[in-house]
Short mmCIF file of C-alpha atoms in Angstrom, two decimals:
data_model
loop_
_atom_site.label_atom_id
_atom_site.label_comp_id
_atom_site.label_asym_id
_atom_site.label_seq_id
_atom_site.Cartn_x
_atom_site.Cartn_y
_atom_site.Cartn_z
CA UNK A 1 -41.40 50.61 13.11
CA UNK A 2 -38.29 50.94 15.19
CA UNK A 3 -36.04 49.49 12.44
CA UNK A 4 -33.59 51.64 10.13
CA UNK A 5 -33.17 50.02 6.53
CA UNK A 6 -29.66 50.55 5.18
CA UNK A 7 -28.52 49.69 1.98
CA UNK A 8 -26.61 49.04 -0.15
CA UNK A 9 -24.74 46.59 2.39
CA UNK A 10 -21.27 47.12 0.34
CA UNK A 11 -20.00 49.76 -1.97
CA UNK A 12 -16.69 49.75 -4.14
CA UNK A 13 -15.83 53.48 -5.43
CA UNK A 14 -12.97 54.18 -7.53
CA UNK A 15 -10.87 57.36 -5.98
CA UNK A 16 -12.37 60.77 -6.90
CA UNK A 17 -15.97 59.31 -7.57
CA UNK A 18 -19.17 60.07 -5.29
CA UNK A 19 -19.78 57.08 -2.79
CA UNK A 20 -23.76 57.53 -1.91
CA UNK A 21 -25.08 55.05 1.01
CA UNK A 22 -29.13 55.63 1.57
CA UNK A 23 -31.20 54.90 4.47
CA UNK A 24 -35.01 54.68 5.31
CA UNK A 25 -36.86 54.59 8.29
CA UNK A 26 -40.91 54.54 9.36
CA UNK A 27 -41.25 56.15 12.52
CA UNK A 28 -42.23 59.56 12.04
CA UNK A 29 -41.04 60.27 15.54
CA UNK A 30 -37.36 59.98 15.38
CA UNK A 31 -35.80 63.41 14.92
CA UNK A 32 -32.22 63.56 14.82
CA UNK A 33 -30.20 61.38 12.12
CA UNK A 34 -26.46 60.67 12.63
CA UNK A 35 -23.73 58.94 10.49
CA UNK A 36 -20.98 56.90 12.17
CA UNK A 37 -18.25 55.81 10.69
CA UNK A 38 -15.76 52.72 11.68
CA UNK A 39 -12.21 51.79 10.65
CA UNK A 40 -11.20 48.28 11.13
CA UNK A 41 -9.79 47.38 14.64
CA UNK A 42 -11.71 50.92 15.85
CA UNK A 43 -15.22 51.63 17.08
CA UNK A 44 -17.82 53.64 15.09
CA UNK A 45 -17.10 57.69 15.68
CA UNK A 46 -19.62 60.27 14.61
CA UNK A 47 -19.12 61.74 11.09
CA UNK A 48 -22.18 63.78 10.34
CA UNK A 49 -25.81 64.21 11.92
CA UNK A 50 -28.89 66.46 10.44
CA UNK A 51 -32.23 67.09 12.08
CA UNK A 52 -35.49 67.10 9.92
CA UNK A 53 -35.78 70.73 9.74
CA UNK A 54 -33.07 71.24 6.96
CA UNK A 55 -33.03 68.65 4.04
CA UNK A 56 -29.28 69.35 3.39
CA UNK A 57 -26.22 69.35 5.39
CA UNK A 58 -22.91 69.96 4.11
CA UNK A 59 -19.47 69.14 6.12
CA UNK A 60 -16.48 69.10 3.85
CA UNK A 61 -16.51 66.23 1.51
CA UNK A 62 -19.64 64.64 3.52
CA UNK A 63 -23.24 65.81 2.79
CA UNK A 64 -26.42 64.11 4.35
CA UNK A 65 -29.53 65.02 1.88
CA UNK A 66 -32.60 64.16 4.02
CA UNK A 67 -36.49 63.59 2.33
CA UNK A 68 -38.78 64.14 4.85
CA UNK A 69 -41.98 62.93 3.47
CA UNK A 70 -40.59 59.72 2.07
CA UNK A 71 -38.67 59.06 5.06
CA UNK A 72 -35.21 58.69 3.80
CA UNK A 73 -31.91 60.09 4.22
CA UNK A 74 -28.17 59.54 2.42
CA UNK A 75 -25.36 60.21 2.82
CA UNK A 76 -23.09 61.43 -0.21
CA UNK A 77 -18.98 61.44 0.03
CA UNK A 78 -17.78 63.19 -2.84
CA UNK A 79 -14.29 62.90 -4.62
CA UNK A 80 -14.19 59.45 -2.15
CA UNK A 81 -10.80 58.64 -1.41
CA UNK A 82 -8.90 55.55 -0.40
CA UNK A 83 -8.60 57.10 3.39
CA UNK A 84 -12.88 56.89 3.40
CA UNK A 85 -12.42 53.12 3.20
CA UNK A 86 -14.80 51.50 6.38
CA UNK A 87 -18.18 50.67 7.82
CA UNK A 88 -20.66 53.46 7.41
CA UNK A 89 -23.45 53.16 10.15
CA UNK A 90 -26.78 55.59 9.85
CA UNK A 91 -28.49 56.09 12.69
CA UNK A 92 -31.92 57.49 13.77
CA UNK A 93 -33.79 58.44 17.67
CA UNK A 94 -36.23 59.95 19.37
CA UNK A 95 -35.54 62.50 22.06
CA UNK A 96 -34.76 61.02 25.04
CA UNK A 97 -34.57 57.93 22.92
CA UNK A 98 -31.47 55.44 22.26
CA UNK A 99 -29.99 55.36 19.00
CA UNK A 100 -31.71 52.72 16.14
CA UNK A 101 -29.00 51.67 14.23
CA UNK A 102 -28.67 50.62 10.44
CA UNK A 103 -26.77 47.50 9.65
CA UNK A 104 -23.74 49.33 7.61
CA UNK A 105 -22.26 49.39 4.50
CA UNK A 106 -18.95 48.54 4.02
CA UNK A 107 -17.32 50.98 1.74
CA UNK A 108 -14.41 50.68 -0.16
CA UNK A 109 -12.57 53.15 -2.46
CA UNK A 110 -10.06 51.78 -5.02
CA UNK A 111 -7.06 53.71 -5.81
CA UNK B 1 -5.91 58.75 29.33
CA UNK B 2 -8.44 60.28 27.27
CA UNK B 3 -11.78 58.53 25.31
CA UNK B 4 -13.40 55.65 26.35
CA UNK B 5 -11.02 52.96 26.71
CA UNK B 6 -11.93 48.91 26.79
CA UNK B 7 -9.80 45.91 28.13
CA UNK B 8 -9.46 43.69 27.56
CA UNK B 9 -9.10 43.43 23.33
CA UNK B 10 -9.19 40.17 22.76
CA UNK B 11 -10.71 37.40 25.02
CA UNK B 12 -10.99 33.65 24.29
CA UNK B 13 -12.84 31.53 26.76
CA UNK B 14 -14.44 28.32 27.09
CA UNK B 15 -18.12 27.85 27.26
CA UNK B 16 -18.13 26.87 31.73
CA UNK B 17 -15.28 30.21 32.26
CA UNK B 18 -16.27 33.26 33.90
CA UNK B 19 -14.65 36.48 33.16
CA UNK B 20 -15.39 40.37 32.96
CA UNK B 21 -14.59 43.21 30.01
CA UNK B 22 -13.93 46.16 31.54
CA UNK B 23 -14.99 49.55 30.30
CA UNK B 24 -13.75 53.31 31.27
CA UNK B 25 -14.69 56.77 30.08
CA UNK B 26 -12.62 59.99 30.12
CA UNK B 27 -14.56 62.08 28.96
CA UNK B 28 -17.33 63.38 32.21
CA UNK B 29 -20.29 61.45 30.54
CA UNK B 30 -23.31 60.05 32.78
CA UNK B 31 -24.47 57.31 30.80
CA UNK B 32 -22.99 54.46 29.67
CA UNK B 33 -23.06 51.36 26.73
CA UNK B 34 -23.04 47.78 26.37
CA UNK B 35 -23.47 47.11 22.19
CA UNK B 36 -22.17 43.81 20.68
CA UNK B 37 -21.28 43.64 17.06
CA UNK B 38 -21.61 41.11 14.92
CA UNK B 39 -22.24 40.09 11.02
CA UNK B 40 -25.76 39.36 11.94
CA UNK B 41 -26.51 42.28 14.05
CA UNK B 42 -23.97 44.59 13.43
CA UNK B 43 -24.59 47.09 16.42
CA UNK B 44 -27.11 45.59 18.69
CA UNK B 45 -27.51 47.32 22.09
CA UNK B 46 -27.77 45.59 25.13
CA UNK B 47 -27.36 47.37 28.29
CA UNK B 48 -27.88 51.10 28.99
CA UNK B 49 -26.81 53.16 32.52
CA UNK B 50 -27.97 56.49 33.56
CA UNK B 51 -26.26 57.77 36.83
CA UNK B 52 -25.15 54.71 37.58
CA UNK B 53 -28.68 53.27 37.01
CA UNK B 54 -29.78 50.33 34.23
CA UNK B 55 -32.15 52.09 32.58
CA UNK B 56 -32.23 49.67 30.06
CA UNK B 57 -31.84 46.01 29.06
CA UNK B 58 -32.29 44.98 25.41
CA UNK B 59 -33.93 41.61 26.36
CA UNK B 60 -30.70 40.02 26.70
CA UNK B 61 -29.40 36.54 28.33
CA UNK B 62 -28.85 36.19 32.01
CA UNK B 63 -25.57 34.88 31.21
CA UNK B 64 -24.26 38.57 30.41
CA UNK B 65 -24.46 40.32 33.98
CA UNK B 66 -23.65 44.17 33.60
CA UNK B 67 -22.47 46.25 36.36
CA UNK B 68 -21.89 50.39 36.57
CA UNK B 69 -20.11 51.06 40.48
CA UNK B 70 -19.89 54.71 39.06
CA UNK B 71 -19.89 56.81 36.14
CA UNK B 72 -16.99 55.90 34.67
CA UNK B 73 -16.67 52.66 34.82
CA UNK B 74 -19.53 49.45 33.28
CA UNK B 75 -18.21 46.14 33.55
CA UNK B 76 -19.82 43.40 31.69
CA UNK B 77 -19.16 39.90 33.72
CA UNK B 78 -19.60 36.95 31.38
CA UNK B 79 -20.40 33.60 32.50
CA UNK B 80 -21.51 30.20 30.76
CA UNK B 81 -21.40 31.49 27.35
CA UNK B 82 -22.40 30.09 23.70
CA UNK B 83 -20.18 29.85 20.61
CA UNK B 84 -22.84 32.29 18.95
CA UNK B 85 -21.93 35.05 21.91
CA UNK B 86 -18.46 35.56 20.10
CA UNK B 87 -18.05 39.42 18.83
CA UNK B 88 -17.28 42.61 19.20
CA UNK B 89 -18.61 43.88 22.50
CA UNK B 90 -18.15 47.99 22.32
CA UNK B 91 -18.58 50.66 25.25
CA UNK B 92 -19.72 53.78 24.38
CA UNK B 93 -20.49 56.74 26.48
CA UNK B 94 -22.45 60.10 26.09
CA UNK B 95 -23.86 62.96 28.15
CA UNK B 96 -27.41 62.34 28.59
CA UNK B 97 -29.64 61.97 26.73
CA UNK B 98 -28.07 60.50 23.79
CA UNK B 99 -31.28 61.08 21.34
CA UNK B 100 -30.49 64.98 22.04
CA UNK B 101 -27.00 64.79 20.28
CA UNK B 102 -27.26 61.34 18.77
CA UNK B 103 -23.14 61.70 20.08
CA UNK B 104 -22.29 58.44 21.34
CA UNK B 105 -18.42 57.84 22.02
CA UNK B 106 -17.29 54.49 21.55
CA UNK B 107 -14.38 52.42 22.81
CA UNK B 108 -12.30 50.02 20.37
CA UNK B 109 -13.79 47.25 21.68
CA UNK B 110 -13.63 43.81 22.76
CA UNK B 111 -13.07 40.92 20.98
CA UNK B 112 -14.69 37.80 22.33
CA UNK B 113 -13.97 34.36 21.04
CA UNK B 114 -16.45 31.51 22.87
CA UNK B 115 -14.87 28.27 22.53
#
């Protein structure tokens, strides 16, 4: 019940297309839903988070879409570019509560 | 210096060595991150601090020993280790509680090879 499913586990996007990476969870607790992000040779570095009050959050080329009643949440990239090549992490926790992460997807965007 | 910085990078030691990672944070957090990364779990936590407290411990092997003297600074001594303890072992820091922000900052890591 603590576990995040992330899939898919790798992604190849040609440049300009829309990159999606989705993510499902089962505890009905967790309330706050962050994406990391990691280049190779860096650690992960937040990109995006929403909470389960809004279903859509938009930040530049990023958008999280969340689905509250099936418990599931993705994030979109659109017009993905070679630069978004790396490990996408989703995340989910409680308050008070330590971050559950996904496994990652390894994106990469072909020129 | 600003961030959470890790040293050192790279590590290679043999299975009876004993040696420490060192972590430091910038950045006026109180709580502090052990995670190891690996193909098969790729961001597992192990230790958590609070104030200088372990507030947590992700079942993991005595032979990882973690240490906080204050809040910016976690050490993780390593002693006696497998071949399957080679990864990437990543600090991260945040103001507590992390589930508030979900805003953890991480270090670049450090990259153990277990001979």
């Amino acid at each position: 019940q603590q576990q995040v499913k992330q899939s898919p586990q790798s992604l190849i996007v040609q440049k300009g297309g829309i990159s999606i990476i989705n993510c499902a969870y089962e505890n009905t607790a967790f309330d706050y839903f962050p994406w990391y992000q990691q280049f190779p040779g860096k650690g992960p570095a937040l990109l995006i988070a929403i909470r389960p009050d809004v279903s859509e959050k938009k930040e530049g080329r990023f958008t999280i879409s969340f689905n509250k009643s099936a418990k599931q949440f993705s994030l979109h990239i659109m017009d993905s570019q070679p630069g978004d090549s790396a490990t996408y992490f989703c995340a989910a926790s409680m308050m008070q509560g330590n971050l559950i992460f996904g496994k990652g997807t390894k994106l990469s965007v072909k020129p | 210096e600003t961030g959470v910085t890790q040293t050192p990078r790279h590590l290679v030691m043999g299975m009876t060595n004993k040696k420490s990672l060192k972590c430091e944070q910038h950045l006026g957090h109180n709580a502090m991150y052990w995670y190891k990364q690996s193909a098969k779990k790729p961001l597992e936590l192990m230790f958590v601090y609070s104030l200088e407290e372990r507030v947590e411990n992700n079942s993991v092997p005595s032979r990882f020993s973690p240490e906080c003297p204050n809040s910016s600074h976690l050490f993780l001594h390593l002693h006696t280790l497998q071949p399957e303890d080679s990864a990437l072992y990543l600090c991260a820091s945040s103001q507590e509680p992390a589930g508030v922000s979900g805003e953890l900052f991480f270090g670049e890591g450090s990259r153990l090879t277990v001979l």
